[in-house]
CSV table of C-alpha atoms and ligand atoms in Angstrom, one decimal:
chain,number,residue,atom,x,y,z
P,10,LEU,CA,0.0,0.0,0.0
P,11,GLN,CA,1.1,3.5,-0.7
P,12,ALA,CA,-0.2,7.1,-0.9
P,13,GLY,CA,-1.5,6.7,-4.5
P,14,ASN,CA,-3.4,3.4,-4.1
P,15,TYR,CA,-4.6,2.7,-0.6
P,16,GLN,CA,-8.1,4.2,-1.3
P,17,LYS,CA,-8.6,1.5,-4.0
P,18,TYR,CA,-8.5,-1.2,-1.3
P,19,ASP,CA,-11.7,0.3,0.1
P,20,GLU,CA,-13.2,1.2,-3.3
P,21,TYR,CA,-12.8,-2.4,-4.6
P,22,GLY,CA,-13.6,-4.2,-1.3
P,23,LEU,CA,-10.1,-5.7,-1.0
P,24,TRP,CA,-10.1,-5.7,2.8
P,25,ASP,CA,-13.4,-7.6,2.8
P,26,PHE,CA,-12.0,-9.9,0.2
P,27,VAL,CA,-9.0,-11.0,2.2
P,28,ARG,CA,-11.0,-11.2,5.4
P,29,LYS,CA,-13.4,-13.6,3.6
P,30,ARG,CA,-10.6,-15.7,2.2
P,31,LYS,CA,-9.0,-15.9,5.6
P,32,ALA,CA,-12.3,-17.1,7.0
P,33,GLU,CA,-12.4,-19.8,4.3
P,34,GLY,CA,-8.9,-20.9,5.3
P,35,LEU,CA,-7.3,-19.8,2.0
P,36,ILE,CA,-5.2,-17.0,3.6
P,37,ARG,CA,-3.4,-17.8,6.8
P,38,HIS,CA,-2.2,-14.3,7.9
P,39,ILE,CA,-3.2,-10.9,6.6
P,40,GLY,CA,-0.5,-8.3,6.0
P,41,PHE,CA,0.7,-5.8,3.5
P,42,SER,CA,3.9,-4.3,2.1
P,43,PHE,CA,4.0,-0.5,2.8
P,44,HIS,CA,5.7,2.3,0.9
P,45,ALA,CA,4.7,5.6,2.5
P,46,GLY,CA,5.1,7.6,5.7
P,47,PRO,CA,4.1,7.0,9.4
P,48,GLU,CA,0.8,9.0,9.3
P,49,LEU,CA,-0.7,6.8,6.6
P,50,LEU,CA,0.6,3.6,8.3
P,51,ASP,CA,-0.9,4.7,11.6
P,52,GLU,CA,-4.2,5.4,9.9
P,53,LEU,CA,-4.3,2.0,8.1
P,54,LEU,CA,-3.3,0.0,11.2
P,55,SER,CA,-5.9,1.9,13.3
P,56,ALA,CA,-8.6,1.2,10.7
P,57,HIS,CA,-7.6,-2.5,10.2
P,58,PRO,CA,-6.9,-4.3,13.4
P,59,GLU,CA,-7.2,-7.6,11.4
P,60,VAL,CA,-3.7,-6.9,10.0
P,61,GLU,CA,-1.2,-9.4,11.4
P,62,PHE,CA,2.0,-8.2,9.9
P,63,VAL,CA,3.4,-5.3,7.9
P,64,GLN,CA,6.4,-5.3,5.5
P,65,LEU,CA,8.6,-2.2,5.8
P,66,GLN,CA,11.7,-0.9,4.1
P,67,ILE,CA,14.3,-0.8,6.9
P,68,ASN,CA,18.1,-0.6,6.9
P,69,TYR,CA,20.7,1.2,8.9
P,70,ALA,CA,21.3,3.7,6.2
P,71,ASP,CA,17.7,4.7,5.8
P,72,TRP,CA,16.8,4.6,9.6
P,73,GLU,CA,16.6,8.5,9.7
P,74,ASN,CA,16.3,9.1,5.9
P,75,PRO,CA,13.3,11.5,5.6
P,76,ASP,CA,12.5,10.0,2.2
P,77,VAL,CA,12.1,6.5,3.6
P,78,THR,CA,11.1,7.2,7.3
P,79,ALA,CA,12.2,3.8,8.4
P,80,ARG,CA,12.4,4.5,12.1
P,81,ALA,CA,9.1,6.4,12.2
P,82,ASN,CA,7.3,3.6,10.3
P,83,TYR,CA,8.9,0.9,12.6
P,84,GLU,CA,7.7,2.8,15.7
P,85,VAL,CA,4.2,3.0,14.4
P,86,ALA,CA,4.1,-0.8,13.8
P,87,ARG,CA,5.5,-1.4,17.3
P,88,LYS,CA,2.9,1.0,18.8
P,89,HIS,CA,0.2,-1.2,17.2
P,90,GLY,CA,1.9,-4.4,18.2
P,91,VAL,CA,2.0,-5.5,14.6
P,92,PRO,CA,4.9,-7.9,13.7
P,93,ILE,CA,7.3,-6.6,11.0
P,94,THR,CA,8.9,-8.2,8.0
P,95,ILE,CA,11.7,-6.2,6.5
P,96,MET,CA,12.5,-5.5,2.9
P,97,GLU,CA,15.6,-3.8,1.5
P,98,PRO,CA,17.8,-4.6,4.5
P,99,VAL,CA,20.9,-4.2,2.3
P,100,LYS,CA,19.4,-1.2,0.5
P,101,GLY,CA,19.2,-2.8,-2.9
P,102,GLY,CA,22.8,-4.1,-2.5
P,103,ALA,CA,24.3,-0.7,-1.7
P,104,LEU,CA,25.2,-1.8,1.9
P,105,ALA,CA,27.1,-4.8,0.6
P,106,ASN,CA,29.5,-2.3,-1.1
P,107,PRO,CA,29.2,0.8,1.0
P,108,ILE,CA,31.2,4.1,0.8
P,109,PRO,CA,34.8,3.7,2.0
P,110,GLN,CA,34.2,5.5,5.3
P,111,VAL,CA,31.5,3.0,6.2
P,112,ARG,CA,33.5,0.0,5.0
P,113,ASP,CA,36.5,1.1,7.1
P,114,ILE,CA,34.4,1.5,10.3
P,115,LEU,CA,32.7,-1.9,9.9
P,116,GLN,CA,35.9,-3.8,8.9
P,117,ALA,CA,37.8,-2.3,11.8
P,118,ALA,CA,35.0,-3.5,14.2
P,119,ASN,CA,35.1,-7.1,12.7
P,120,PRO,CA,37.4,-7.9,9.8
P,121,ASP,CA,35.9,-11.3,9.4
P,122,ALA,CA,32.2,-10.3,9.0
P,123,SER,CA,30.9,-9.6,5.5
P,124,LEU,CA,29.6,-6.1,4.9
P,125,ALA,CA,26.2,-7.5,4.0
P,126,SER,CA,26.1,-9.3,7.3
P,127,TRP,CA,26.1,-6.0,9.2
P,128,ALA,CA,23.1,-4.8,7.3
P,129,ILE,CA,21.1,-8.0,7.6
P,130,ARG,CA,21.9,-8.5,11.3
P,131,TYR,CA,21.0,-4.9,12.0
P,132,ALA,CA,17.6,-5.5,10.6
P,133,ALA,CA,17.1,-8.9,12.2
P,134,SER,CA,18.2,-7.5,15.6
P,135,LEU,CA,15.2,-5.1,15.9
P,136,GLU,CA,12.5,-6.1,18.3
P,137,GLY,CA,9.3,-7.3,16.7
P,138,VAL,CA,10.9,-8.4,13.4
P,139,ILE,CA,9.7,-11.8,12.3
P,140,THR,CA,11.4,-12.0,8.9
P,141,VAL,CA,14.2,-10.2,7.0
P,142,LEU,CA,14.0,-10.6,3.2
P,143,SER,CA,17.4,-10.8,1.7
P,144,GLY,CA,18.0,-10.8,-2.0
P,145,MET,CA,20.9,-13.2,-2.9
P,146,SER,CA,22.2,-13.8,-6.4
P,147,THR,CA,25.2,-16.1,-5.9
P,148,LEU,CA,25.9,-19.3,-3.9
P,149,GLU,CA,28.5,-17.4,-2.0
P,150,GLN,CA,25.9,-14.9,-0.8
P,151,VAL,CA,23.6,-17.8,0.3
P,152,ASP,CA,26.5,-19.4,2.2
P,153,ASP,CA,27.4,-16.0,3.8
P,154,ASN,CA,23.8,-15.3,4.8
P,155,LEU,CA,23.3,-18.8,6.3
P,156,SER,CA,26.5,-18.5,8.3
P,157,TYR,CA,25.1,-15.8,10.6
P,158,MET,CA,21.3,-16.3,10.3
P,159,ARG,CA,21.2,-20.1,11.0
P,160,ASP,CA,22.3,-19.5,14.6
P,161,PHE,CA,21.3,-15.9,14.8
P,162,LYS,CA,22.9,-13.6,17.4
P,163,PRO,CA,21.6,-10.0,17.6
P,164,LEU,CA,24.2,-7.2,17.4
P,165,ASP,CA,26.0,-6.7,20.7
P,166,LYS,CA,26.8,-3.3,22.3
P,167,ASN,CA,30.1,-2.9,20.4
P,168,GLU,CA,28.5,-3.8,17.1
P,169,ARG,CA,25.7,-1.3,17.6
P,170,THR,CA,28.3,1.3,18.3
P,171,ALA,CA,30.0,0.5,15.0
P,172,ILE,CA,26.7,0.8,13.2
P,173,GLU,CA,26.0,4.2,14.8
P,174,ALA,CA,29.4,5.4,13.6
P,175,ALA,CA,28.6,4.1,10.1
P,176,GLN,CA,25.2,6.0,10.2
P,177,ARG,CA,27.1,9.2,11.2
P,178,ALA,CA,29.5,8.7,8.4
P,179,ILE,CA,26.7,8.4,5.9
P,180,ALA,CA,24.9,11.5,7.3
P,181,GLU,CA,28.1,13.5,6.8
P,182,VAL,CA,28.3,12.8,3.0
P,183,GLU,CA,27.0,15.8,1.1
P,184,SER,CA,23.7,15.1,-0.4
P,185,ILE,CA,20.5,16.9,-1.4
P,186,PRO,CA,18.1,17.0,1.6
P,187,CYS,CA,15.0,16.4,-0.5
P,188,THR,CA,12.1,14.5,1.2
P,189,ALA,CA,10.3,13.8,-2.0
P,190,CYS,CA,7.2,15.8,-0.8
P,191,HIS,CA,6.6,17.0,-4.4
P,192,TYR,CA,5.4,20.5,-3.2
P,193,CYS,CA,7.7,21.9,-5.9
P,194,THR,CA,6.6,19.9,-8.9
P,195,GLY,CA,2.9,20.9,-9.5
P,196,GLY,CA,3.8,24.5,-10.3
P,197,CYS,CA,6.9,23.9,-12.4
P,198,PRO,CA,6.3,25.3,-15.9
P,199,MET,CA,8.8,22.8,-17.4
P,200,SER,CA,7.4,19.8,-15.6
P,201,ILE,CA,10.8,18.8,-14.3
P,202,PRO,CA,10.6,15.7,-12.0
P,203,ILE,CA,12.7,17.5,-9.4
P,204,PRO,CA,12.6,14.9,-6.5
P,205,GLU,CA,13.2,12.0,-8.7
P,206,ILE,CA,16.2,13.7,-10.3
P,207,PHE,CA,17.5,14.6,-6.8
P,208,ALA,CA,17.1,10.9,-5.7
P,209,ALA,CA,19.2,9.8,-8.7
P,210,ARG,CA,21.9,12.4,-7.9
P,211,ASN,CA,21.9,11.3,-4.2
P,212,ARG,CA,22.5,7.8,-5.4
P,213,GLN,CA,25.7,9.0,-7.1
P,214,LEU,CA,26.8,11.3,-4.2
P,215,VAL,CA,26.2,8.9,-1.3
P,216,TRP,CA,26.5,5.5,-2.8
P,217,ASN,CA,28.8,5.9,-5.8
P,218,GLN,CA,26.3,4.0,-7.9
P,219,GLY,CA,26.9,6.1,-11.1
P,220,GLU,CA,25.5,3.8,-13.7
P,221,ARG,CA,22.3,3.0,-11.8
P,222,ALA,CA,21.8,6.7,-11.1
P,223,GLN,CA,22.2,7.5,-14.8
P,224,ARG,CA,19.6,4.9,-15.7
P,225,GLU,CA,17.2,6.3,-13.1
P,226,TYR,CA,17.8,9.8,-14.4
P,227,GLU,CA,17.1,8.9,-18.0
P,228,LYS,CA,14.0,7.0,-17.0
P,229,VAL,CA,12.4,9.9,-15.2
P,230,VAL,CA,13.3,12.6,-17.7
P,231,GLU,CA,12.2,10.5,-20.7
P,232,ALA,CA,8.7,10.0,-19.3
P,233,GLU,CA,6.1,11.8,-21.5
P,234,GLY,CA,6.0,15.5,-20.9
P,235,ALA,CA,8.8,15.5,-18.4
P,236,GLY,CA,11.6,18.2,-18.5
P,237,ARG,CA,15.3,17.5,-18.1
P,238,ALA,CA,17.4,19.1,-15.4
P,239,SER,CA,18.9,21.5,-18.0
P,240,SER,CA,15.4,22.7,-19.1
P,241,CYS,CA,15.0,24.8,-15.9
P,242,ILE,CA,14.2,28.4,-16.8
P,243,GLU,CA,15.0,29.6,-13.2
P,244,CYS,CA,11.6,31.0,-12.5
P,245,GLY,CA,12.1,30.2,-8.8
P,246,GLN,CA,8.6,28.8,-8.1
P,247,CYS,CA,10.1,25.5,-6.7
P,248,GLU,CA,12.4,27.3,-4.3
P,249,VAL,CA,9.5,29.3,-2.8
P,250,ALA,CA,7.4,26.0,-2.5
P,251,CYS,CA,10.2,23.9,-0.9
P,252,PRO,CA,9.8,23.4,2.8
P,253,GLN,CA,13.4,22.3,3.1
P,254,GLN,CA,14.7,25.6,1.5
P,255,ILE,CA,16.7,23.6,-1.0
P,256,PRO,CA,18.4,25.8,-3.6
P,257,VAL,CA,16.7,23.8,-6.3
P,258,ILE,CA,18.0,25.8,-9.3
P,259,THR,CA,21.6,25.4,-8.2
P,260,TRP,CA,21.2,21.7,-7.6
P,261,LEU,CA,19.5,21.2,-11.0
P,262,LYS,CA,22.5,22.8,-12.7
P,263,ASP,CA,24.7,20.3,-10.7
P,264,CYS,CA,22.4,17.4,-11.8
P,265,ALA,CA,22.5,18.6,-15.5
P,266,GLU,CA,26.3,18.6,-15.3
P,267,ALA,CA,26.4,15.2,-13.7
P,268,PHE,CA,23.8,13.4,-16.0
P,269,GLU,CA,23.7,15.2,-19.4
O,315,SF4,S1,13.0,27.2,-11.2
O,315,SF4,FE1,13.2,25.6,-12.7
O,315,SF4,S2,12.7,23.7,-11.7
O,315,SF4,FE2,12.0,25.4,-10.4
O,315,SF4,S3,9.8,25.6,-11.0
O,315,SF4,FE3,11.0,27.0,-12.3
O,315,SF4,S4,11.5,25.9,-14.1
O,315,SF4,FE4,10.8,24.4,-12.6
O,316,SF4,S1,9.7,20.7,-2.4
O,316,SF4,FE1,11.8,20.5,-1.8
O,316,SF4,S2,11.8,18.7,-0.5
O,316,SF4,FE2,9.9,18.7,-1.5
O,316,SF4,S3,10.2,17.4,-3.4
O,316,SF4,FE3,10.6,19.5,-4.0
O,316,SF4,S4,12.9,19.8,-3.7
O,316,SF4,FE4,12.3,17.9,-2.5
């Protein structure tokens, strides 16, 4: 469920549908994957006490990320006593190959542990978590994953300290503090997908994922009617609308240089 579709679950009777199928024994547990902020999650879990689990995007890099709101969503689920399954614990693979500052901190804390293991164990150590979904694409990754999840031990105090240091190192990397609220986009005369462009640029700045960022940039600016970063006419509408006071025009010039 997300901001743009949750009304359809009422409109098309989907909540009733799953309740009925559960009563028939065809569904064992009712839950949903969630992609929005804590206010909507609170609203949904209050309206639907039949929900038995919720799937959230949680990893140590996104814990305080205003775009993902991992901590806030986790706290809402805990407040409602709803068990959690975690998706994206390794942030789409980014935490298996993190920025050098993070790699150095984690390897100094334990040179034998894989970088992915820190991310998965962080997620699995949170209270109330029943499952951590881990994407694996090689046999080595399966072996690595099993080595610490088969006889799971939560992060200890020293390991949590290392993760906190890694989180601080990530926060110190210069990035665009866009929360993807979209307040800037409706009035843009050039229909520039500002938050999506900024998300692609942040992928470059924070995660060194240049190729993937370029693909994401091309995808959003090639959508029908969308403007490119370089099509900005500097009218200033977006900067007035932005609650984060982001110098959008300057950053779009930076994005144009990086991607075009
Ligand atoms: S300054 Fe550029 S990005 Fe901002 S609203 Fe105007 S044209 Fe759009
Ligand atoms: S208004 Fe500001 S924070 Fe919101 S999407 Fe636009 S640039 Fe990002």
